[in-house]
mmCIF file of C-alpha atoms in Angstrom:
data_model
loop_
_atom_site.group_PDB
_atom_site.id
_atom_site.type_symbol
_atom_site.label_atom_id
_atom_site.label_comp_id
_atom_site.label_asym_id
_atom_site.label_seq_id
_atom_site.Cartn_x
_atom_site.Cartn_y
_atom_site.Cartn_z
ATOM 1 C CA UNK A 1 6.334 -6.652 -33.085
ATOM 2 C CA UNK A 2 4.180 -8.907 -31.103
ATOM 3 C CA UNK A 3 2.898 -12.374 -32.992
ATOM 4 C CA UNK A 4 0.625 -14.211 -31.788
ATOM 5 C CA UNK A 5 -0.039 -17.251 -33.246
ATOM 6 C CA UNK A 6 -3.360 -20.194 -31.822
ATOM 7 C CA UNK A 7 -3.244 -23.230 -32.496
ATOM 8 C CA UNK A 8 -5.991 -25.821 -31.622
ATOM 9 C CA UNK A 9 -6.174 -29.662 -30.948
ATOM 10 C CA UNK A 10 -8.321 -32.563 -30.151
ATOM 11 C CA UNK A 11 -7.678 -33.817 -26.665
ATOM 12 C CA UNK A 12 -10.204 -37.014 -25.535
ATOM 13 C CA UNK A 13 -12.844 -35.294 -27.462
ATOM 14 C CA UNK A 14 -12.794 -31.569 -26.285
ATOM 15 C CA UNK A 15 -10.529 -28.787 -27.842
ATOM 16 C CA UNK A 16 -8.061 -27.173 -25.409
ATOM 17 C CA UNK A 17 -6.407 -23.890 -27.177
ATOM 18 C CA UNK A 18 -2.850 -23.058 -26.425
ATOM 19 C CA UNK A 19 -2.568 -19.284 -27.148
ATOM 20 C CA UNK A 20 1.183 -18.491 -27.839
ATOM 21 C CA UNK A 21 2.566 -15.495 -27.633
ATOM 22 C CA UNK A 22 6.026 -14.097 -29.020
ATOM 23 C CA UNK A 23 7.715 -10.592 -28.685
ATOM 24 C CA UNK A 24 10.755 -11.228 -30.269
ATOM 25 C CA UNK A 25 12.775 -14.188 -31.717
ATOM 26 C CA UNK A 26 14.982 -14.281 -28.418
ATOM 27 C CA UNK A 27 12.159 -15.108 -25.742
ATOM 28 C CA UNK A 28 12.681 -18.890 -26.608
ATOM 29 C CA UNK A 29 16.443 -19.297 -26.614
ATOM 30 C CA UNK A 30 17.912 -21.482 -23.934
ATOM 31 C CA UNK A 31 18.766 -18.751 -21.271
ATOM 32 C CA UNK A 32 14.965 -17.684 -20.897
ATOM 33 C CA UNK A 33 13.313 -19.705 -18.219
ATOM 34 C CA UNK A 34 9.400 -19.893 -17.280
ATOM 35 C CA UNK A 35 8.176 -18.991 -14.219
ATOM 36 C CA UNK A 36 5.306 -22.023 -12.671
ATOM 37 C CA UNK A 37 2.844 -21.277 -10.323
ATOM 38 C CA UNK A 38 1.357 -24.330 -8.284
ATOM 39 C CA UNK A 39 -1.808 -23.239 -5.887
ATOM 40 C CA UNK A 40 -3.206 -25.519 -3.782
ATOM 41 C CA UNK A 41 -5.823 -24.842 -0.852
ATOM 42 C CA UNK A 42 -3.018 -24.398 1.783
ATOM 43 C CA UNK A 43 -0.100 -22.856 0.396
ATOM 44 C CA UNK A 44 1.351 -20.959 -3.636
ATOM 45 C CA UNK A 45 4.696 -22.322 -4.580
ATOM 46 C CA UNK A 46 5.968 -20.453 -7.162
ATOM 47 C CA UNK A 47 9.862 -20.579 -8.992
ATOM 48 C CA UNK A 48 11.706 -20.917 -12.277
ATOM 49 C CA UNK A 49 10.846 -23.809 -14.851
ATOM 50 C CA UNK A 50 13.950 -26.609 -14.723
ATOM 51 C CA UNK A 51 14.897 -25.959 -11.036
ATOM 52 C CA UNK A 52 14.418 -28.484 -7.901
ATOM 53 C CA UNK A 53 12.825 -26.469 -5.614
ATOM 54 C CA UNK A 54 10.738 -23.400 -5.711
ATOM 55 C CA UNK A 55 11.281 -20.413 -4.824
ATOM 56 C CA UNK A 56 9.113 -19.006 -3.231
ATOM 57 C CA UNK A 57 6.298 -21.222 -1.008
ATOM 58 C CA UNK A 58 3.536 -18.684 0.885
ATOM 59 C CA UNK A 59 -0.174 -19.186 2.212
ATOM 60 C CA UNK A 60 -2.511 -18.944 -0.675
ATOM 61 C CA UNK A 61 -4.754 -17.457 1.443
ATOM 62 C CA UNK A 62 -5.170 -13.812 1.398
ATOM 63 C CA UNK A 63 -6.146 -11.099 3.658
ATOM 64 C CA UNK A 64 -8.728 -8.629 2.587
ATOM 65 C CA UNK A 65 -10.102 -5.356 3.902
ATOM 66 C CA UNK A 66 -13.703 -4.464 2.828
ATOM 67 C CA UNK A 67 -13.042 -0.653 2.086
ATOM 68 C CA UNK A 68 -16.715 -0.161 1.059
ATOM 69 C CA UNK A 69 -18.197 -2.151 3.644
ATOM 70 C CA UNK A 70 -18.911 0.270 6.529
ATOM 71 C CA UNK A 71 -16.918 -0.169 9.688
ATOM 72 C CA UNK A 72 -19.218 1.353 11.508
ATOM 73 C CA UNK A 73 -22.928 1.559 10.947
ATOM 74 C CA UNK A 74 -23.333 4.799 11.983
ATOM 75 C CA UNK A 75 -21.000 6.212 9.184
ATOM 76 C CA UNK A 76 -22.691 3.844 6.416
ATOM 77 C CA UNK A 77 -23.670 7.282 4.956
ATOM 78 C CA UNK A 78 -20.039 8.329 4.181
ATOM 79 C CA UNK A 79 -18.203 5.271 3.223
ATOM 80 C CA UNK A 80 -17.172 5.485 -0.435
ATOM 81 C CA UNK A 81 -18.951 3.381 -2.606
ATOM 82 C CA UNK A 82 -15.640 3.613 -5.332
ATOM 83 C CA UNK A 83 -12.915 2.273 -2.927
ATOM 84 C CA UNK A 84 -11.010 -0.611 -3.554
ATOM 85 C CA UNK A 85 -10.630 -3.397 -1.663
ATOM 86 C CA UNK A 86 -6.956 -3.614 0.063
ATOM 87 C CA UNK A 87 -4.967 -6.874 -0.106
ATOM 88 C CA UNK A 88 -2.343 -8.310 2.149
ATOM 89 C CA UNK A 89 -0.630 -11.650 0.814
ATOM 90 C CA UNK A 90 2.542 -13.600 2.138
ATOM 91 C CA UNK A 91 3.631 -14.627 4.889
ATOM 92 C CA UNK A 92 3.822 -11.082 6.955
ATOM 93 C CA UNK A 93 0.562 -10.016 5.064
ATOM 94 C CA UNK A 94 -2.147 -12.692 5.681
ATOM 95 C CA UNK A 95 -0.703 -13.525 9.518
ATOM 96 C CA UNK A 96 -0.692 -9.539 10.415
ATOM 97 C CA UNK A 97 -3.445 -8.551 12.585
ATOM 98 C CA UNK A 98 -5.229 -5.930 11.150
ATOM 99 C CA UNK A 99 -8.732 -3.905 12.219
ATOM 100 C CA UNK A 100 -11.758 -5.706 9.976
ATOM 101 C CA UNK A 101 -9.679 -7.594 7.682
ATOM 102 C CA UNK A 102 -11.125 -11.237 6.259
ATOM 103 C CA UNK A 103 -9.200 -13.958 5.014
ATOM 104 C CA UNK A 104 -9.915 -14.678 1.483
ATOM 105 C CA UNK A 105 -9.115 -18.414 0.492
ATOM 106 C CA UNK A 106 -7.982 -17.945 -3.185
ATOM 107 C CA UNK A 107 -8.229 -21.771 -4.442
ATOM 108 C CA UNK A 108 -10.400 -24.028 -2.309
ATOM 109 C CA UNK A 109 -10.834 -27.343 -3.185
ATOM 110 C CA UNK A 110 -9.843 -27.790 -6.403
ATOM 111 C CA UNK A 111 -11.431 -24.210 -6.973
ATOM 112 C CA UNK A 112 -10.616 -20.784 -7.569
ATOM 113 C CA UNK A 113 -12.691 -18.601 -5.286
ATOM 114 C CA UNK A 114 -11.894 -15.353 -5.672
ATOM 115 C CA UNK A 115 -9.785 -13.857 -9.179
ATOM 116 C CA UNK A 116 -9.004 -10.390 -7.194
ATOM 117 C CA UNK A 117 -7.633 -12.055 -4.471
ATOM 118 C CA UNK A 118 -5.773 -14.387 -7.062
ATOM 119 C CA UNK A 119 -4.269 -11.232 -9.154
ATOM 120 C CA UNK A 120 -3.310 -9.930 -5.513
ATOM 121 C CA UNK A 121 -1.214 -13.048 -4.713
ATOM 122 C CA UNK A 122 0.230 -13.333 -8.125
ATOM 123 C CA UNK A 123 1.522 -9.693 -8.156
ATOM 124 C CA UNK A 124 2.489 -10.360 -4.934
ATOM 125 C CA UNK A 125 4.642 -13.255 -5.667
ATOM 126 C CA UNK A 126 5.911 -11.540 -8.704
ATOM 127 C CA UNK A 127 7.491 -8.371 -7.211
ATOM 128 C CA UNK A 128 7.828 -9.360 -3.393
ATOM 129 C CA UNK A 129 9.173 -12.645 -4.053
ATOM 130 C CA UNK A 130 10.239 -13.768 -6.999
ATOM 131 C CA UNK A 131 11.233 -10.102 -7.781
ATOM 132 C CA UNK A 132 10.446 -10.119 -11.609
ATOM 133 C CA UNK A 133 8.014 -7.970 -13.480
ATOM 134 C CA UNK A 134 5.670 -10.590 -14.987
ATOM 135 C CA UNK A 135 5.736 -9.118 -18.735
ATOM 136 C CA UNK A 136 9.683 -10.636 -18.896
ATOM 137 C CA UNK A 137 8.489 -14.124 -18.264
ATOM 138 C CA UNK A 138 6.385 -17.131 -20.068
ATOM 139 C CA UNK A 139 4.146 -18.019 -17.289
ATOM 140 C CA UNK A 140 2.639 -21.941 -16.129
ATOM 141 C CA UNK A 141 -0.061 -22.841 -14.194
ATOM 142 C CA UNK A 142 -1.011 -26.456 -12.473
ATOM 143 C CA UNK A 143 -4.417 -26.731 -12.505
ATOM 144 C CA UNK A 144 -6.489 -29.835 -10.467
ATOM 145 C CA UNK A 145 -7.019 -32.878 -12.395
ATOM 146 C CA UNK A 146 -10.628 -32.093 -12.539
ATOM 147 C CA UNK A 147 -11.060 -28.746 -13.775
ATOM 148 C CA UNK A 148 -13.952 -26.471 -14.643
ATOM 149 C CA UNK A 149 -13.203 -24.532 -18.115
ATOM 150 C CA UNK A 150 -14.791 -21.218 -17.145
ATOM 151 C CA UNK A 151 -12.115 -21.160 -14.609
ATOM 152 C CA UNK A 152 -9.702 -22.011 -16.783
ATOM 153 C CA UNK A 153 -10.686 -18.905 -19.390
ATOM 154 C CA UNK A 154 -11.010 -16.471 -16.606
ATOM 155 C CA UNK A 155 -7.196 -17.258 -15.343
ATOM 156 C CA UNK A 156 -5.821 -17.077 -18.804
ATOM 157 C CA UNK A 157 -7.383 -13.508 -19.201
ATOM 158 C CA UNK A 158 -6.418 -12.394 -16.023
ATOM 159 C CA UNK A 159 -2.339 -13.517 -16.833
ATOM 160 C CA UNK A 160 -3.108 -11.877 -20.637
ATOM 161 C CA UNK A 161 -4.894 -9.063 -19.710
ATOM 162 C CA UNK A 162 -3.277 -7.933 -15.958
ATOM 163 C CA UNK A 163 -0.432 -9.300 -15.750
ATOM 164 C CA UNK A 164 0.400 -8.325 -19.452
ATOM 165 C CA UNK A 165 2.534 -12.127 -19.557
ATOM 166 C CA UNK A 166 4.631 -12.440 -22.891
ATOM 167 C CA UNK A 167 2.660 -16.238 -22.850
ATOM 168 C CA UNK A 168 0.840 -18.434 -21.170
ATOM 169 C CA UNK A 169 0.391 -22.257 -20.428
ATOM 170 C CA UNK A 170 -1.414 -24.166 -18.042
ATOM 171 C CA UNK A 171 -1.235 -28.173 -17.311
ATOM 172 C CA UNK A 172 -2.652 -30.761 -15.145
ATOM 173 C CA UNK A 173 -0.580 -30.954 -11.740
ATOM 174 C CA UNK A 174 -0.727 -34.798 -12.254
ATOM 175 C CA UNK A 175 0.820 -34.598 -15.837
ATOM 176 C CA UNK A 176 3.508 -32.157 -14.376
ATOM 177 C CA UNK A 177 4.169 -34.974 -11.691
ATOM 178 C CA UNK A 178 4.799 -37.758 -14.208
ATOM 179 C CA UNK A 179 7.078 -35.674 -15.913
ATOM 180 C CA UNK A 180 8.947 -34.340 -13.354
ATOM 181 C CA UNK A 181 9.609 -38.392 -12.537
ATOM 182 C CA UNK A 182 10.861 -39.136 -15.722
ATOM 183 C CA UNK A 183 7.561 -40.693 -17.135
ATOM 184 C CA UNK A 184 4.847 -40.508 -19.276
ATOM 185 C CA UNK A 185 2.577 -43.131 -18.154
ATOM 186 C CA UNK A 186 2.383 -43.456 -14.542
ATOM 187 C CA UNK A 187 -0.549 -43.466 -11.589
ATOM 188 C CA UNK A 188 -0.308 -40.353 -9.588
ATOM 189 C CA UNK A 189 -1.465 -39.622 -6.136
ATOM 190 C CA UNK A 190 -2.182 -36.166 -5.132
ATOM 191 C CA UNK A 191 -2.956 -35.670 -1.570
ATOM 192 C CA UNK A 192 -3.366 -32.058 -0.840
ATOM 193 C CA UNK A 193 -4.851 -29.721 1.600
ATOM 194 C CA UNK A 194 -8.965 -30.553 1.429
ATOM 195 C CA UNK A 195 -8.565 -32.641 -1.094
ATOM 196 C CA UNK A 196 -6.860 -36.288 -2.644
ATOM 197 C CA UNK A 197 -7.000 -37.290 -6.328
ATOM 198 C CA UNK A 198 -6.174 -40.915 -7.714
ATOM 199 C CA UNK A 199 -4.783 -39.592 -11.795
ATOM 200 C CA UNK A 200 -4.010 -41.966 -14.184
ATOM 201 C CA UNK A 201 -1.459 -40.320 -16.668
ATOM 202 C CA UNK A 202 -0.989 -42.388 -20.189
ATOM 203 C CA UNK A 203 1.523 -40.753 -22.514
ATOM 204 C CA UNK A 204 1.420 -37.244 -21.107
ATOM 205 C CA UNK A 205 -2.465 -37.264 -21.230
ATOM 206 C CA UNK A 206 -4.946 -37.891 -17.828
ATOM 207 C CA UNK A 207 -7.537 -40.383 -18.809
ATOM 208 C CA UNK A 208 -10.311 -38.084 -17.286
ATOM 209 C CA UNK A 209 -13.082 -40.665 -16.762
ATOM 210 C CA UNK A 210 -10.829 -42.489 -14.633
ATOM 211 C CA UNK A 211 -9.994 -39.436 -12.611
ATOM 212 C CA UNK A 212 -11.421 -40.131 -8.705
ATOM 213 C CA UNK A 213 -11.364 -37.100 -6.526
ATOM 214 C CA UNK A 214 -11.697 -37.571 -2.630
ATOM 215 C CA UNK A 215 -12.123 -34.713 0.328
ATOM 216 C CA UNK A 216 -10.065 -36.043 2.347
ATOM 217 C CA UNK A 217 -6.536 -34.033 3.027
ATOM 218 C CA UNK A 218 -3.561 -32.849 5.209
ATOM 219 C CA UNK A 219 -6.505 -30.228 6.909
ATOM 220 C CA UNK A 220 -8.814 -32.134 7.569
ATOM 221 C CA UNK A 221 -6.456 -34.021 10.117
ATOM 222 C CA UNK A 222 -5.959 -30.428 11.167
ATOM 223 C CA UNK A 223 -9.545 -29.858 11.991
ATOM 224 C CA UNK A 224 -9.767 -33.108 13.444
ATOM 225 C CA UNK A 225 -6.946 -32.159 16.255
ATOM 226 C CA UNK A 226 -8.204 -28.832 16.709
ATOM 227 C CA UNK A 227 -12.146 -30.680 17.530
ATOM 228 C CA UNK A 228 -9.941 -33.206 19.276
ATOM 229 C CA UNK A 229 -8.065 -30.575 21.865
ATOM 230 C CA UNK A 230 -10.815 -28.115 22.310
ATOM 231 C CA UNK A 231 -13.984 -30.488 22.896
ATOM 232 C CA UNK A 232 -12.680 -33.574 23.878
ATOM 233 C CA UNK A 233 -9.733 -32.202 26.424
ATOM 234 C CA UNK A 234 -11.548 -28.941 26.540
ATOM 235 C CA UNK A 235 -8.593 -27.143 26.127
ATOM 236 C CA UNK A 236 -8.710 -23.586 24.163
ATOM 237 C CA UNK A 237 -6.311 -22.443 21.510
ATOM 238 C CA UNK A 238 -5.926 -18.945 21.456
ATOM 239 C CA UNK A 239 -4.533 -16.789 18.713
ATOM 240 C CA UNK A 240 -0.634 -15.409 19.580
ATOM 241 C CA UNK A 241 -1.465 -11.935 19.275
ATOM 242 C CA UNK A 242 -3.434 -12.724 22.507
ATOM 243 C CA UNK A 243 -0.924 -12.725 24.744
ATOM 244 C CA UNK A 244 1.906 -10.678 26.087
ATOM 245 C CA UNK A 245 4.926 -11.995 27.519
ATOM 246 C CA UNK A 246 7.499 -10.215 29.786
ATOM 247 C CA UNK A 247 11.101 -11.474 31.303
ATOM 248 C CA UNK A 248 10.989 -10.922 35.176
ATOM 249 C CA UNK A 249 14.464 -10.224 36.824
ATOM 250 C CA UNK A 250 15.333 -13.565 37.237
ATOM 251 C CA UNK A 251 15.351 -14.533 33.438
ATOM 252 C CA UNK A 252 11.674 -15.925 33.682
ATOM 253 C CA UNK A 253 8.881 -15.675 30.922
ATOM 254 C CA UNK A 254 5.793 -14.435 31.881
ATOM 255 C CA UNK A 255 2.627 -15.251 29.636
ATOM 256 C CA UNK A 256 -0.263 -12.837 30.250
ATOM 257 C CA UNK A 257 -3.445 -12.715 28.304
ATOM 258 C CA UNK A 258 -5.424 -10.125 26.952
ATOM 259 C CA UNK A 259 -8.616 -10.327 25.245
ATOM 260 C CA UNK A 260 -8.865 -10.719 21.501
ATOM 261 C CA UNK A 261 -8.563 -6.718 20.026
ATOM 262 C CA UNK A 262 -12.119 -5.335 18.604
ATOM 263 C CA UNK A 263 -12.541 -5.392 15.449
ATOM 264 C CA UNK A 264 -10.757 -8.501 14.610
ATOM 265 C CA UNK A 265 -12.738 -10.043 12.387
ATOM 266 C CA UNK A 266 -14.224 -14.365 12.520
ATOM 267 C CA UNK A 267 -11.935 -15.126 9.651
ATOM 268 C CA UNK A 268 -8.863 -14.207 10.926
ATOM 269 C CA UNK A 269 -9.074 -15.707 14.001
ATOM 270 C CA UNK A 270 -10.010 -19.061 12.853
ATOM 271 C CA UNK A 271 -7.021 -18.808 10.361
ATOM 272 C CA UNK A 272 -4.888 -18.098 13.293
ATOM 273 C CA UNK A 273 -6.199 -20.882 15.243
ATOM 274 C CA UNK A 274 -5.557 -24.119 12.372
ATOM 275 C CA UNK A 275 -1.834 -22.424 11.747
ATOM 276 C CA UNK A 276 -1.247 -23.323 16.011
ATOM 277 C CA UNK A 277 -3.342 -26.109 15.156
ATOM 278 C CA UNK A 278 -1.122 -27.326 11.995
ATOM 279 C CA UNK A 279 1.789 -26.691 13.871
ATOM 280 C CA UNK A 280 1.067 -28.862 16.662
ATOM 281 C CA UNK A 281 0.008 -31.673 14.059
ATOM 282 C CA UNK A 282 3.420 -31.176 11.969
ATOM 283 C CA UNK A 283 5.565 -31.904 15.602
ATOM 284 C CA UNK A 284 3.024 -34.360 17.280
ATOM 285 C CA UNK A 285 1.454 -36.476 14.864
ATOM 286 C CA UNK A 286 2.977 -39.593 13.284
ATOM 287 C CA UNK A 287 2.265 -42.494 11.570
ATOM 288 C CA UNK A 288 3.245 -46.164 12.478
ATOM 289 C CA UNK A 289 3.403 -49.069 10.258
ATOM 290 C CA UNK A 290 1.660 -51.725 12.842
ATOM 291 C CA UNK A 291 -1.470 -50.095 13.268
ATOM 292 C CA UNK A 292 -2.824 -53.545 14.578
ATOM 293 C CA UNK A 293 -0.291 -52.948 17.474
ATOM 294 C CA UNK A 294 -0.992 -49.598 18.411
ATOM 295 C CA UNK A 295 -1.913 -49.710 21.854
ATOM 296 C CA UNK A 296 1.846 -50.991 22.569
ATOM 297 C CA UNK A 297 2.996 -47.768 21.627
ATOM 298 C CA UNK A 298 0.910 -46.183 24.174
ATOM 299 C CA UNK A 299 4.548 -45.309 25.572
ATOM 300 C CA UNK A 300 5.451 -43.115 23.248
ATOM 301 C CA UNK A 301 4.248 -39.699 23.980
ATOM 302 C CA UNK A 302 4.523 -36.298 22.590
ATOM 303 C CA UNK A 303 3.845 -32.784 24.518
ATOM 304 C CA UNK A 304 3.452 -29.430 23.481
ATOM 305 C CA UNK A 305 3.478 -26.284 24.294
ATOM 306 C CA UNK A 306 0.480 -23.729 23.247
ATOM 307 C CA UNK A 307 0.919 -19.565 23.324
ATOM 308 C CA UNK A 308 -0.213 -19.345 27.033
ATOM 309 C CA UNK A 309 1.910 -21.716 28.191
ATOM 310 C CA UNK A 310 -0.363 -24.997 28.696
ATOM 311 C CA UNK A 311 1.090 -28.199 28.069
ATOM 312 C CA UNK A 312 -0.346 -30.567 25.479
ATOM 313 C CA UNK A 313 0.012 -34.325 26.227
ATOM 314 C CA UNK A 314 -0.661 -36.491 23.710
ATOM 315 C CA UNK A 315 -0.815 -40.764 24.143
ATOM 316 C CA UNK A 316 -1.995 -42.749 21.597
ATOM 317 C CA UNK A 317 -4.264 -40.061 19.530
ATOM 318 C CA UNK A 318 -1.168 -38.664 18.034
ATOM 319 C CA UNK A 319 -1.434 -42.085 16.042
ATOM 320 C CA UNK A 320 -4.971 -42.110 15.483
ATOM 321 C CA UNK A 321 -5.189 -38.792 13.645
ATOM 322 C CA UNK A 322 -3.380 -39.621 10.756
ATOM 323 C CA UNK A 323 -4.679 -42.773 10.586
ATOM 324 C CA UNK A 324 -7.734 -40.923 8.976
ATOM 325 C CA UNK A 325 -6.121 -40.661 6.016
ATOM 326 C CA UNK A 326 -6.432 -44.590 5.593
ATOM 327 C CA UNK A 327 -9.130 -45.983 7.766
ATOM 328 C CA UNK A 328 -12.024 -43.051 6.811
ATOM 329 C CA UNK A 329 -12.101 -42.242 10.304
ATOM 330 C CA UNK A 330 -12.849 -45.460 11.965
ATOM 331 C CA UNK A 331 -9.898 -44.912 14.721
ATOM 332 C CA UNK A 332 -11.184 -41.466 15.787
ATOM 333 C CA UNK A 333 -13.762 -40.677 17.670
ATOM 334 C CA UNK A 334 -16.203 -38.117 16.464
ATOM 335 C CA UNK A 335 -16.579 -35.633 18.877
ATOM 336 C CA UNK A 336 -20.131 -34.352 17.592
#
């Protein structure tokens, strides 16, 4: 018999409402772990409640095919206006070329963008990778330390309602930060993808005035390289699935190119482009603690190697870059 018991309390002058739910008296023994969810702009990580490491860590980006969009505009006439969209999420399902598919951006900037696309990645993540049917499980959310509350409702009906979860939490990722240090009062520092947030934390509760959110994150140095390497060295980044590569006789790769397939659609490509492009930040980039004295380490230099073969040589810019994440830009030029 299922018992459902609310509860409410006064937190810094709003009421937050923690819905419990309970199907038997064993769900809350020891031996029953929660699963946690953490979504950020870049990537999901998703695992059991008390272990180090999740388990799962995937692009929270998801790829979408618009089945009643018409493919072709001379067929708009027969597309069926009931067909549901089709969604491809993980690793193998948002990198896969496919004809006309978009890439969705779930949670974007301390957002959520798009609740299908959401209740695709969390079934996803549920019976591809975790492997768990989400009724067995208490589920928890992190949520940004600025929040909107409509959000908030619409992902706690979605886990209720959908996802048919036995109960539900969410908390701020900064208060799940403090805790997972051993404290309750702490400053936290949460630099993700788009986005970096200063939290103060005082006895398990984030002083929410205090809260300063700014856009700055580990993409925009992204976009900065790729505006650095294709309009300042004028060098192209092309998607992999451009290019074929065969072994001649003597054990030598050859890199041909091919135009882009039709019907590949904007989104896709420029997704493809920032993962070569985060790649090549991830084994270039680096930062050094005498920035003062950064022309002496001019010598240091980094190359790379892009899909077709060219070779990426990088000087001191592989210094300046992430230097943007302390100086506001003043090291790098602006190309525009």
């Amino acid at each position: 018999m299922c018992i459902r018991d609310r509860y409410q309390r006064r937190v810094h002058g709003e009421y937050c409402e923690l819905i419990f739910s309970c199907l038997n008296n064993e769900m809350y023994s020891d031996e029953i772990t929660g699963v946690v969810f953490d979504i950020g702009s870049s990537t999901c990580r998703a695992g059991y409640s008390g272990e180090d490491t999740p388990k799962q860590v995937i692009p929270s980006a998801v790829g979408c095919i618009n089945r009643q969009k018409p493919q072709n505009k001379k067929n708009d006439a027969n597309i069926d206006r009931q067909a549901k969209n089709e969604y491809f999420a993980g690793d193998n399902g948002v990198t896969t070329r496919r004809d006309f598919m978009d890439v969705v951006h779930t949670f974007y900037k301390g957002r959520y963008t798009d609740f299908d696309s959401t209740l695709a990645l969390f079934k996803h993540t549920f019976d591809n990778g975790l492997r768990v049917t989400s009724n067995q499980y208490p589920l928890l959310v992190s949520e940004p330390s600025v929040h909107i509350k409509e959000q908030r409702q619409k992902l706690c009906e979605m886990s209720f309602e959908s996802l048919a979860v036995p109960a539900y939490f969410t908390c701020k990722a900064g208060v799940l930060a403090c805790f997972a240090s051993g404290r309750s009062t702490s400053l936290i520092l949460e630099c993700g993808a788009h986005s970096t947030y200063s939290v103060p934390v005082h006895d398990g509760y984030v002083l929410q005035k205090s809260v300063i959110k700014f856009d700055v994150g580990g993409e925009t140095l992204t976009e900065k390289l790729m505006q650095y390497i294709e309009k300042d060295l004028k060098i192209g980044i092309f998607p992999r699935y451009a290019f074929t590569s065969t072994l001649t006789p003597d054990n030598r790769k050859v890199v041909e190119y091919q135009e882009i397939p039709p019907n590949t659609t904007q989104s896709f490509q420029l997704f493809s482009k920032l993962e070569i492009t985060r790649d090549i930040k991830e084994n270039v980039c680096k930062i050094i603690d005498d920035v003062e004295n950064m022309q002496s380490q001019s010598d240091d230099k980094a190359e790379y190697e892009l899909p077709d073969g060219t070779i990426l040589k990088f000087n001191d810019m592989r210094f300046k870059i992430p230097e943007l994440l302390f100086t506001n830009g003043a090291l790098v030029p602006d190309s525009n």
